[in-house]
Amino acid sequence: MKKILVIGSLNVDMVVNVPHMPVAGETILAGNMELVPGGKGANQAYAAGRLGAQVTMFGAVGDDSYSDIEKKSLASVGVDTSHLLVRKENSTGLAWISVNSEGDNSIVVIQGANATLTESDIAAHEDLLRDCDILLCQLEIPLKTVIYAAKRAKEFGKTVILDPAPVPKEFPEELFSYIDVIKPNEKEAAQLLGEPVTNYEEASDKLRSSGVKNVLITLGPKGAYINSESEGKHLIPVRQVPVVDTTAAGDSFTAALAVRLAEGSSLVQAVRYANEVAAIVVTRKGAQTSIPDASEVSFDN
Ligand code: RIB
């Protein structure tokens, strides 16, 4: 079985349901707060593990009960967490998530230990990069660390998939050259381009001109747009479902894509599968708590 390595963030999510997103200066009332295992990196590792892949998670956590929540959740789906670094002086990452009545979320990430992951940490664990087939990265850890990891993975001939979330103020051009597949959502694509996305073909062409061979723009209920050197341009629709909470939909999409690519599917087939996984995730509450296992994904390619 091919191996997926996720290098990225681990956060425990503090989730509140709100009637609407508060605006500046507004106080609103919410009910209970729930603690849910999350973090873009950990969500991707969890989803790939739950969908049946062999997965290792690399990142940094604090020496606290939040890290136990993350490790326990990842271990429950067979993800190898034995290489996680423990920072005594930092807390595990946390995320404050408000979910409104339409299921949309707004997230503030308290980076904690995630912010301490360095290039030297990656260099000291280079065997993980050598050992994997696919590297999944997101941007909730320092950019320099992601650039270094992606560069080394490419040097070892691995497939690198980047979920560019959250998009930094200045996206480093160099990173594009190490990526095989980039998967922004529509908002992130606009941030990367510095202009609104009005036409998917044009936007993805512009992202392709940075040197990335495969661009996938996820479009929520409209599905996903593929612009690929080898597989062409396609809008792949997604099954329409009642949305409860969109948290981790993008993470699950990326993980499902990696799982199918690892199994030898084409990009188009992998996106169809990833769309279906994300369609299930948005019907359920929370991050890792919303992710289905492979048997729940009825999918006919
Ligand atoms: O993508 C969803 C995730 O973003 C949440 O789980 C939260 O931890 C933030 O990292």
Short mmCIF file of C-alpha atoms and ligand atoms in Angstrom, two decimals:
data_model
loop_
_atom_site.label_atom_id
_atom_site.label_comp_id
_atom_site.label_asym_id
_atom_site.label_seq_id
_atom_site.Cartn_x
_atom_site.Cartn_y
_atom_site.Cartn_z
CA MET A 1 0.00 0.00 0.00
CA LYS A 2 1.30 3.49 -0.85
CA LYS A 3 2.10 5.79 2.03
CA ILE A 4 0.75 9.28 2.68
CA LEU A 5 2.69 11.70 4.87
CA VAL A 6 0.91 14.75 6.24
CA ILE A 7 3.08 17.59 7.52
CA GLY A 8 0.98 20.27 9.16
CA SER A 9 -1.13 21.53 11.99
CA LEU A 10 -2.98 19.81 14.80
CA ASN A 11 -5.65 21.89 16.55
CA VAL A 12 -8.40 21.15 18.99
CA ASP A 13 -11.48 23.01 17.79
CA MET A 14 -13.69 24.95 20.19
CA VAL A 15 -16.94 25.02 18.27
CA VAL A 16 -19.96 27.24 18.90
CA ASN A 17 -23.15 27.44 16.88
CA VAL A 18 -24.22 31.04 16.30
CA PRO A 19 -27.36 32.51 14.70
CA HIS A 20 -25.14 34.66 12.47
CA MET A 21 -21.49 35.71 12.35
CA PRO A 22 -20.86 38.62 14.71
CA VAL A 23 -19.69 41.85 13.05
CA ALA A 24 -17.15 44.24 14.60
CA GLY A 25 -18.53 45.70 17.82
CA GLU A 26 -21.42 43.22 18.06
CA THR A 27 -22.04 40.80 20.96
CA ILE A 28 -24.12 37.72 20.23
CA LEU A 29 -25.22 34.82 22.41
CA ALA A 30 -24.43 31.15 21.74
CA GLY A 31 -25.24 27.92 23.58
CA ASN A 32 -22.60 25.33 24.49
CA MET A 33 -19.03 25.05 23.27
CA GLU A 34 -17.85 21.64 22.04
CA LEU A 35 -14.25 20.44 21.86
CA VAL A 36 -13.61 18.54 18.61
CA PRO A 37 -10.33 17.17 17.19
CA GLY A 38 -9.32 19.33 14.22
CA GLY A 39 -6.50 21.23 12.52
CA LYS A 40 -6.10 21.23 8.76
CA GLY A 41 -3.13 18.86 8.88
CA ALA A 42 -4.63 16.47 11.39
CA ASN A 43 -8.01 16.51 9.61
CA GLN A 44 -6.31 15.46 6.38
CA ALA A 45 -4.38 12.71 8.14
CA TYR A 46 -7.51 11.51 9.91
CA ALA A 47 -9.57 11.51 6.70
CA ALA A 48 -6.91 9.63 4.74
CA GLY A 49 -6.61 7.08 7.56
CA ARG A 50 -10.38 6.68 7.87
CA LEU A 51 -10.65 6.15 4.11
CA GLY A 52 -8.19 3.27 4.41
CA ALA A 53 -4.75 4.70 3.57
CA GLN A 54 -1.46 4.15 5.38
CA VAL A 55 -0.78 7.56 6.94
CA THR A 56 1.86 9.27 9.07
CA MET A 57 1.22 12.63 10.71
CA PHE A 58 4.17 14.92 11.41
CA GLY A 59 3.84 18.16 13.34
CA ALA A 60 4.15 19.66 16.81
CA VAL A 61 1.83 19.60 19.82
CA GLY A 62 2.01 20.84 23.39
CA ASP A 63 2.43 18.67 26.46
CA ASP A 64 -1.23 18.97 27.42
CA SER A 65 -4.59 17.25 27.37
CA TYR A 66 -5.43 18.83 23.98
CA SER A 67 -2.64 16.83 22.37
CA ASP A 68 -4.17 13.67 23.86
CA ILE A 69 -7.47 14.49 22.11
CA GLU A 70 -5.64 14.79 18.78
CA LYS A 71 -3.45 11.71 19.21
CA LYS A 72 -6.36 9.56 20.33
CA SER A 73 -8.48 10.61 17.38
CA LEU A 74 -5.71 10.00 14.83
CA ALA A 75 -4.74 6.68 16.41
CA SER A 76 -8.38 5.53 16.21
CA VAL A 77 -8.08 5.45 12.40
CA GLY A 78 -4.59 3.96 12.35
CA VAL A 79 -2.59 7.15 11.70
CA ASP A 80 1.02 6.88 12.92
CA THR A 81 1.52 9.71 15.44
CA SER A 82 4.76 8.36 16.90
CA HIS A 83 6.90 11.07 15.28
CA LEU A 84 4.92 14.07 16.61
CA LEU A 85 7.12 16.57 18.42
CA VAL A 86 6.09 17.67 21.91
CA ARG A 87 6.82 21.29 22.90
CA LYS A 88 6.71 21.75 26.66
CA GLU A 89 6.64 25.55 26.36
CA ASN A 90 3.67 25.76 23.95
CA SER A 91 0.06 24.68 24.04
CA THR A 92 -1.35 22.42 21.37
CA GLY A 93 -2.93 24.45 18.56
CA LEU A 94 -6.51 25.52 19.17
CA ALA A 95 -9.16 26.89 16.84
CA TRP A 96 -12.17 29.00 17.74
CA ILE A 97 -14.89 28.08 15.23
CA SER A 98 -18.27 29.77 14.87
CA VAL A 99 -20.78 27.92 12.72
CA ASN A 100 -23.83 29.87 11.54
CA SER A 101 -27.31 28.58 10.74
CA GLU A 102 -26.35 28.02 7.07
CA GLY A 103 -23.47 25.75 8.12
CA ASP A 104 -20.78 28.27 7.12
CA ASN A 105 -17.93 28.75 9.51
CA SER A 106 -15.49 31.40 10.59
CA ILE A 107 -12.26 30.25 12.21
CA VAL A 108 -9.57 31.85 14.36
CA VAL A 109 -6.55 29.58 14.78
CA ILE A 110 -4.37 29.92 17.88
CA GLN A 111 -1.22 28.40 16.45
CA GLY A 112 0.52 27.27 19.65
CA ALA A 113 3.03 24.47 18.97
CA ASN A 114 2.21 24.46 15.24
CA ALA A 115 4.12 27.74 14.88
CA THR A 116 7.31 26.13 16.21
CA LEU A 117 7.78 23.50 13.48
CA THR A 118 11.05 24.33 11.72
CA GLU A 119 13.05 23.32 8.69
CA SER A 120 15.49 21.59 11.07
CA ASP A 121 12.64 19.47 12.43
CA ILE A 122 11.89 18.35 8.88
CA ALA A 123 15.58 17.73 8.18
CA ALA A 124 15.84 15.64 11.34
CA HIS A 125 12.92 13.48 10.14
CA GLU A 126 13.85 13.27 6.49
CA ASP A 127 13.34 9.51 6.54
CA LEU A 128 9.60 10.20 6.70
CA LEU A 129 9.86 12.08 3.40
CA ARG A 130 11.97 9.35 1.83
CA ASP A 131 9.47 6.71 2.95
CA CYS A 132 6.24 8.29 1.71
CA ASP A 133 4.70 8.31 -1.75
CA ILE A 134 2.54 11.39 -1.35
CA LEU A 135 3.16 14.47 0.83
CA LEU A 136 0.17 16.56 1.90
CA CYS A 137 0.76 20.10 3.19
CA GLN A 138 -1.36 23.05 4.23
CA LEU A 139 -0.31 26.48 5.54
CA GLU A 140 -1.05 26.50 9.28
CA ILE A 141 2.63 25.90 10.08
CA PRO A 142 5.50 28.28 9.17
CA LEU A 143 5.79 28.87 5.41
CA LYS A 144 9.55 28.26 5.41
CA THR A 145 8.94 24.81 6.86
CA VAL A 146 6.39 23.97 4.18
CA ILE A 147 8.74 25.19 1.44
CA TYR A 148 11.59 23.08 2.79
CA ALA A 149 9.43 19.96 3.16
CA ALA A 150 7.97 20.32 -0.34
CA LYS A 151 11.41 20.93 -1.85
CA ARG A 152 12.94 17.87 -0.21
CA ALA A 153 9.92 15.73 -1.12
CA LYS A 154 10.30 16.77 -4.76
CA GLU A 155 14.03 15.98 -4.63
CA PHE A 156 13.07 12.49 -3.44
CA GLY A 157 10.64 12.17 -6.36
CA LYS A 158 7.43 12.27 -4.30
CA THR A 159 4.04 13.66 -5.25
CA VAL A 160 3.34 16.91 -3.40
CA ILE A 161 -0.21 18.14 -2.83
CA LEU A 162 -0.74 21.60 -1.32
CA ASP A 163 -3.94 22.84 0.24
CA PRO A 164 -2.99 26.55 0.36
CA ALA A 165 -5.04 27.37 3.44
CA PRO A 166 -4.86 29.87 4.95
CA VAL A 167 -3.33 31.87 2.08
CA PRO A 168 -0.48 34.06 3.41
CA LYS A 169 -0.23 37.78 2.54
CA GLU A 170 2.72 37.02 0.27
CA PHE A 171 2.61 33.57 -1.32
CA PRO A 172 6.21 32.53 -2.09
CA GLU A 173 6.62 31.88 -5.85
CA GLU A 174 9.27 29.25 -5.06
CA LEU A 175 6.67 26.98 -3.44
CA PHE A 176 4.74 26.64 -6.72
CA SER A 177 7.73 24.90 -8.28
CA TYR A 178 7.58 22.01 -5.77
CA ILE A 179 3.86 21.31 -6.05
CA ASP A 180 2.19 18.68 -8.24
CA VAL A 181 -1.38 19.51 -7.26
CA ILE A 182 -2.63 22.75 -5.70
CA LYS A 183 -6.15 22.78 -4.29
CA PRO A 184 -7.47 26.21 -3.30
CA ASN A 185 -11.15 26.89 -2.74
CA GLU A 186 -12.67 29.78 -4.69
CA LYS A 187 -11.80 32.35 -2.01
CA GLU A 188 -8.23 31.09 -1.71
CA ALA A 189 -7.80 31.08 -5.50
CA ALA A 190 -8.83 34.76 -5.52
CA GLN A 191 -6.35 35.51 -2.72
CA LEU A 192 -3.56 33.72 -4.59
CA LEU A 193 -4.35 35.63 -7.77
CA GLY A 194 -4.99 38.98 -6.08
CA GLU A 195 -8.31 39.33 -7.94
CA PRO A 196 -11.81 37.84 -7.78
CA VAL A 197 -12.41 34.57 -9.62
CA THR A 198 -14.94 35.37 -12.34
CA ASN A 199 -14.05 32.59 -14.75
CA TYR A 200 -12.72 29.22 -13.55
CA GLU A 201 -10.80 28.46 -16.73
CA GLU A 202 -9.00 31.82 -16.71
CA ALA A 203 -8.28 31.68 -12.98
CA SER A 204 -6.90 28.15 -13.14
CA ASP A 205 -4.87 29.00 -16.28
CA LYS A 206 -3.28 31.85 -14.34
CA LEU A 207 -2.45 29.51 -11.46
CA ARG A 208 -1.08 26.96 -13.94
CA SER A 209 1.20 29.65 -15.37
CA SER A 210 3.04 29.62 -12.02
CA GLY A 211 4.33 26.18 -13.02
CA VAL A 212 1.89 23.89 -11.16
CA LYS A 213 0.74 21.12 -13.52
CA ASN A 214 -2.55 20.40 -11.77
CA VAL A 215 -4.87 23.04 -10.35
CA LEU A 216 -8.10 22.10 -8.59
CA ILE A 217 -10.43 24.86 -7.47
CA THR A 218 -13.11 23.61 -5.10
CA LEU A 219 -16.42 25.39 -5.53
CA GLY A 220 -18.61 24.24 -2.63
CA PRO A 221 -22.03 23.13 -3.94
CA LYS A 222 -20.85 23.70 -7.54
CA GLY A 223 -18.24 20.92 -7.26
CA ALA A 224 -14.64 21.34 -8.37
CA TYR A 225 -12.84 22.70 -11.43
CA ILE A 226 -9.84 20.74 -12.72
CA ASN A 227 -7.18 22.28 -14.92
CA SER A 228 -4.53 19.63 -15.53
CA GLU A 229 -1.65 19.35 -17.96
CA SER A 230 -2.33 15.64 -18.53
CA GLU A 231 -6.12 15.44 -18.03
CA GLY A 232 -7.44 18.73 -19.39
CA LYS A 233 -10.13 21.03 -18.04
CA HIS A 234 -13.32 19.79 -16.40
CA LEU A 235 -16.01 21.07 -14.07
CA ILE A 236 -16.90 18.09 -11.88
CA PRO A 237 -20.30 18.55 -10.20
CA VAL A 238 -21.05 17.36 -6.68
CA ARG A 239 -24.16 15.72 -5.23
CA GLN A 240 -26.46 18.32 -3.63
CA VAL A 241 -26.99 17.80 0.10
CA PRO A 242 -28.43 19.71 3.06
CA VAL A 243 -25.49 21.59 4.62
CA VAL A 244 -25.09 21.38 8.41
CA ASP A 245 -21.43 22.38 8.89
CA THR A 246 -18.77 22.90 6.22
CA THR A 247 -15.83 22.50 8.66
CA ALA A 248 -13.18 20.07 7.31
CA ALA A 249 -14.92 19.65 3.93
CA GLY A 250 -11.84 21.01 2.15
CA ASP A 251 -9.49 18.92 4.29
CA SER A 252 -11.46 15.75 3.59
CA PHE A 253 -11.57 16.57 -0.11
CA THR A 254 -7.76 16.89 -0.21
CA ALA A 255 -7.26 13.68 1.76
CA ALA A 256 -9.72 11.70 -0.37
CA LEU A 257 -7.99 12.97 -3.48
CA ALA A 258 -4.62 11.79 -2.14
CA VAL A 259 -6.03 8.40 -1.17
CA ARG A 260 -7.41 7.81 -4.67
CA LEU A 261 -4.27 9.11 -6.40
CA ALA A 262 -2.21 6.76 -4.19
CA GLU A 263 -4.41 3.90 -5.41
CA GLY A 264 -3.68 4.82 -9.04
CA SER A 265 -6.89 6.66 -9.98
CA SER A 266 -6.80 9.43 -12.55
CA LEU A 267 -7.17 12.99 -11.25
CA VAL A 268 -10.71 13.18 -12.63
CA GLN A 269 -11.73 9.94 -10.86
CA ALA A 270 -10.02 11.08 -7.68
CA VAL A 271 -11.89 14.40 -7.74
CA ARG A 272 -15.23 12.62 -8.22
CA TYR A 273 -14.48 10.56 -5.13
CA ALA A 274 -13.25 13.58 -3.17
CA ASN A 275 -16.43 15.49 -4.07
CA GLU A 276 -18.54 12.65 -2.68
CA VAL A 277 -16.54 12.50 0.55
CA ALA A 278 -16.87 16.28 1.02
CA ALA A 279 -20.61 16.04 0.31
CA ILE A 280 -20.95 13.67 3.26
CA VAL A 281 -18.75 15.78 5.54
CA VAL A 282 -20.90 18.93 5.16
CA THR A 283 -24.00 17.04 6.34
CA ARG A 284 -22.38 16.38 9.74
CA LYS A 285 -21.10 18.51 12.61
CA GLY A 286 -17.46 19.16 13.47
CA ALA A 287 -14.08 18.47 11.89
CA GLN A 288 -12.79 14.91 12.37
CA THR A 289 -16.18 13.92 13.81
CA SER A 290 -17.80 14.51 10.40
CA ILE A 291 -15.48 12.38 8.25
CA PRO A 292 -16.89 9.13 6.79
CA ASP A 293 -15.09 5.82 6.38
CA ALA A 294 -14.75 4.22 2.95
CA SER A 295 -17.83 2.00 3.41
CA GLU A 296 -20.04 5.07 3.80
CA VAL A 297 -18.94 6.56 0.50
CA SER A 298 -21.15 5.02 -2.17
CA PHE A 299 -19.28 5.87 -5.29
CA ASP A 300 -19.50 4.59 -8.81
CA ASN A 301 -16.65 5.78 -10.97
O1 RIB B 1 -10.23 23.24 7.91
C1 RIB B 1 -10.86 23.16 9.17
C2 RIB B 1 -9.85 23.32 10.26
O2 RIB B 1 -9.29 24.61 10.18
C3 RIB B 1 -10.40 23.23 11.66
O3 RIB B 1 -10.43 21.91 12.13
C4 RIB B 1 -9.51 24.17 12.45
O4 RIB B 1 -8.72 23.53 13.39
C5 RIB B 1 -8.68 24.91 11.42
O5 RIB B 1 -7.40 24.41 11.34
#
